[in-house]
XYZ file of C-alpha atoms in Angstrom:
269
model
C 277.936 128.403 320.585
C 275.058 130.825 320.000
C 274.659 133.626 322.485
C 271.634 133.482 324.746
C 269.512 136.616 324.755
C 266.589 137.308 327.067
C 263.786 139.644 325.999
C 261.902 140.765 329.072
C 258.533 141.821 327.727
C 257.393 140.238 324.455
C 254.796 142.806 323.496
C 254.393 145.147 320.518
C 258.154 145.682 320.219
C 259.549 142.754 322.180
C 257.875 139.949 320.225
C 259.050 140.983 316.730
C 262.469 141.780 318.225
C 262.724 138.311 319.747
C 261.551 136.778 316.459
C 264.282 138.639 314.566
C 266.923 137.543 317.075
C 265.871 133.924 316.558
C 266.240 134.440 312.788
C 269.702 135.896 313.439
C 270.752 132.627 315.071
C 270.529 133.504 318.773
C 268.977 131.333 321.460
C 266.173 133.589 322.669
C 264.286 133.485 325.942
C 261.160 135.630 326.121
C 258.697 136.577 328.826
C 254.983 137.187 328.746
C 252.594 137.969 331.575
C 249.865 135.646 330.257
C 249.776 131.894 329.719
C 247.690 132.407 326.567
C 250.710 133.851 324.753
C 253.043 130.944 325.555
C 252.108 128.889 322.440
C 252.741 131.891 320.150
C 256.237 132.369 321.552
C 256.990 128.654 321.137
C 255.734 128.725 317.550
C 258.168 131.546 316.770
C 261.123 129.641 318.211
C 261.286 131.641 321.440
C 261.792 129.776 324.723
C 258.840 131.134 326.730
C 258.520 132.112 330.374
C 255.496 133.499 332.172
C 256.823 136.334 334.320
C 255.078 139.326 335.853
C 256.904 142.267 337.433
C 255.155 144.517 339.899
C 256.093 147.024 342.556
C 255.532 144.223 345.072
C 257.968 141.765 343.513
C 258.397 139.221 340.732
C 255.928 136.466 339.931
C 257.578 133.739 337.864
C 260.749 131.703 337.674
C 263.296 134.437 336.995
C 266.226 132.244 338.048
C 265.597 129.846 335.181
C 264.912 132.702 332.755
C 268.197 134.397 333.685
C 270.216 131.160 333.665
C 273.339 131.613 331.512
C 271.964 134.649 329.632
C 274.634 136.607 327.777
C 272.440 139.648 327.084
C 269.169 140.932 328.545
C 266.817 143.377 326.812
C 264.470 145.086 329.277
C 261.412 146.211 327.355
C 258.861 146.937 330.076
C 257.194 150.358 329.680
C 255.782 152.174 332.723
C 252.075 151.899 333.458
C 251.415 155.231 335.102
C 248.070 156.262 333.648
C 244.630 155.591 335.034
C 243.620 154.197 338.383
C 246.164 151.358 338.403
C 249.322 153.478 338.257
C 252.372 151.658 339.561
C 255.714 152.537 341.103
C 257.880 151.752 338.089
C 261.167 152.425 339.871
C 260.287 149.944 342.614
C 259.478 147.429 339.906
C 262.902 147.915 338.317
C 264.577 147.703 341.728
C 263.119 144.210 342.182
C 264.457 143.282 338.749
C 267.884 144.727 339.546
C 268.044 142.746 342.804
C 267.289 139.553 340.892
C 269.983 140.404 338.333
C 272.593 140.796 341.075
C 272.282 137.058 341.734
C 273.416 136.266 338.177
C 276.602 136.620 336.147
C 274.910 138.790 333.498
C 277.153 141.589 332.199
C 275.389 143.077 329.171
C 271.993 144.730 329.252
C 269.820 146.980 327.068
C 267.231 149.128 328.818
C 264.472 150.502 326.595
C 263.617 154.021 327.715
C 261.977 157.054 326.109
C 262.714 160.580 324.925
C 260.216 161.682 327.581
C 263.252 161.940 329.895
C 264.121 165.177 328.028
C 260.870 166.788 329.121
C 260.005 170.144 327.548
C 263.507 171.045 326.429
C 263.606 172.862 323.090
C 266.053 172.848 320.222
C 268.357 170.040 319.146
C 268.529 167.213 321.682
C 271.352 164.672 321.555
C 272.557 161.976 323.912
C 274.814 164.611 325.476
C 271.829 166.750 326.516
C 271.135 166.670 330.262
C 267.598 165.244 330.713
C 264.922 167.338 332.446
C 261.828 165.137 332.711
C 258.513 166.840 333.435
C 256.164 163.859 333.560
C 255.981 161.081 336.136
C 256.778 158.571 333.409
C 259.884 160.460 332.285
C 261.048 160.941 335.872
C 260.720 157.264 336.760
C 262.330 156.133 333.497
C 265.356 158.361 334.133
C 265.734 157.036 337.675
C 265.465 153.490 336.359
C 268.110 154.167 333.708
C 270.501 155.267 336.449
C 269.790 152.136 338.473
C 271.381 149.981 335.761
C 273.940 152.505 334.485
C 275.445 153.033 337.935
C 275.945 149.318 338.557
C 279.646 148.771 337.911
C 279.051 145.037 337.444
C 276.896 145.754 334.384
C 277.548 147.284 330.986
C 274.103 148.772 330.468
C 273.152 150.486 327.223
C 270.176 152.841 327.272
C 267.913 153.424 324.257
C 265.605 156.453 324.373
C 262.993 155.879 321.689
C 260.778 158.613 320.305
C 257.131 157.981 319.491
C 256.660 154.419 318.262
C 254.779 153.748 315.048
C 254.181 150.616 313.024
C 251.513 147.992 312.368
C 248.255 148.976 314.097
C 249.983 151.813 315.932
C 250.113 155.453 314.886
C 249.391 158.610 316.909
C 247.276 160.090 314.110
C 244.477 157.659 315.009
C 244.263 159.285 318.454
C 244.655 162.827 317.134
C 242.035 162.419 314.415
C 238.933 164.622 314.965
C 240.610 166.519 317.814
C 240.355 170.293 317.750
C 242.268 173.202 319.260
C 245.463 171.188 319.526
C 248.577 173.110 320.555
C 252.147 172.553 319.406
C 251.338 172.323 315.718
C 254.631 173.966 314.803
C 256.638 171.536 316.945
C 258.752 168.884 315.265
C 257.775 165.220 315.251
C 260.134 162.742 316.901
C 259.028 159.309 315.726
C 260.510 155.940 314.807
C 259.151 152.893 312.993
C 259.091 149.439 314.589
C 261.516 148.118 311.959
C 264.092 150.743 312.913
C 263.642 150.020 316.638
C 264.604 146.430 315.915
C 267.434 147.554 313.614
C 268.890 149.774 316.351
C 268.725 147.075 319.023
C 270.182 144.326 316.837
C 272.978 146.662 315.701
C 273.909 147.421 319.311
C 274.055 143.687 320.005
C 276.030 142.752 316.891
C 278.519 145.634 317.266
C 278.859 145.351 321.038
C 277.940 148.948 321.834
C 277.794 148.502 325.607
C 277.654 151.137 328.311
C 276.323 153.799 325.928
C 273.193 155.913 325.394
C 271.342 156.004 322.071
C 268.441 158.182 321.013
C 266.155 156.259 318.701
C 264.403 158.772 316.408
C 264.127 158.849 312.622
C 266.008 161.884 311.185
C 262.972 163.574 309.619
C 261.252 166.238 311.702
C 258.384 167.980 309.875
C 255.950 170.109 311.848
C 253.247 168.154 313.636
C 250.363 169.981 311.964
C 251.757 169.256 308.488
C 252.734 165.666 309.211
C 249.546 164.600 310.968
C 247.344 166.350 308.424
C 249.003 164.371 305.626
C 248.868 161.102 307.577
C 245.160 161.584 308.298
C 244.456 162.296 304.631
C 246.308 159.163 303.521
C 244.205 157.074 305.906
C 240.912 158.740 305.092
C 240.605 160.026 308.659
C 239.242 163.386 309.832
C 242.129 165.801 310.150
C 243.256 167.056 313.555
C 242.927 170.815 313.936
C 245.715 172.863 315.486
C 245.558 176.333 317.014
C 247.451 178.888 314.916
C 250.549 179.713 316.959
C 252.401 181.720 314.345
C 255.784 180.500 313.162
C 259.301 180.078 314.449
C 258.886 177.521 317.221
C 260.255 174.044 316.553
C 260.039 172.583 320.029
C 262.183 169.534 320.721
C 264.189 167.995 317.855
C 265.706 164.722 319.046
C 268.764 163.635 317.078
C 270.153 160.089 317.087
C 273.683 161.453 317.074
C 275.459 158.457 318.603
C 274.007 155.921 316.160
C 274.596 158.036 313.067
C 278.105 159.097 314.063
C 278.956 155.393 314.114
C 278.042 155.416 310.390
C 274.700 153.645 310.830
C 271.445 154.769 309.248
C 267.748 154.346 309.867
C 265.929 152.521 307.104
C 262.182 153.067 307.420
C 260.688 156.552 306.856
C 258.012 157.726 309.260
C 255.919 159.158 306.428
C 253.400 156.707 305.023
């Protein structure tokens, strides 16, 4: 019998992930916050559910979505910018309460390297996080919510900057001037490798662990983004000259690579 996997949040990452899991032979349940996306999920072989999480509760039939799931992937990024900032931890607490009513044992929580804050030097999964932003702080607290539940085997993935189709930070940096941190290392990962990491965790049964998800190539930001802008015909971002020597934060996917796995998709275009 095929395992049943739920993907909570079928967005930029969640939808292609769910599509790949269907291709891999799993029965896949996926959520979306809008009814307009339901037909697309059905067309891709995903059993769709309209579910919306908020700090006030859950809108949607979570009991049916959770029914007999073997694995749940939580891919719901915080929305903490602008005038509609939410309490992300409260949102995850509602989700955790709903999970306690099920027999689910295995869970993947998609987090971010923002939990490491402004730490410098080589960062591995063994590094103690020191978040500096509200997003990083709430993500770290949410990680602990699932990790500390002894009824769950929760695996945490801390992705670096996400790039892929129609998504690259150089488009936001283009034309900007007087940027700082030009000597800092990039910590990025392609969509294909995000999916590769998640599906590997599922297929190998790497439960109750922490994985950094960052491609092992860390050129300086000013060099990398200058090249990426040139390749796209975009105005180049301009960085303040800060001398040399500083590398900033270099996030290493030590756990994944020590298990003899590799990333497949370079971050350079």
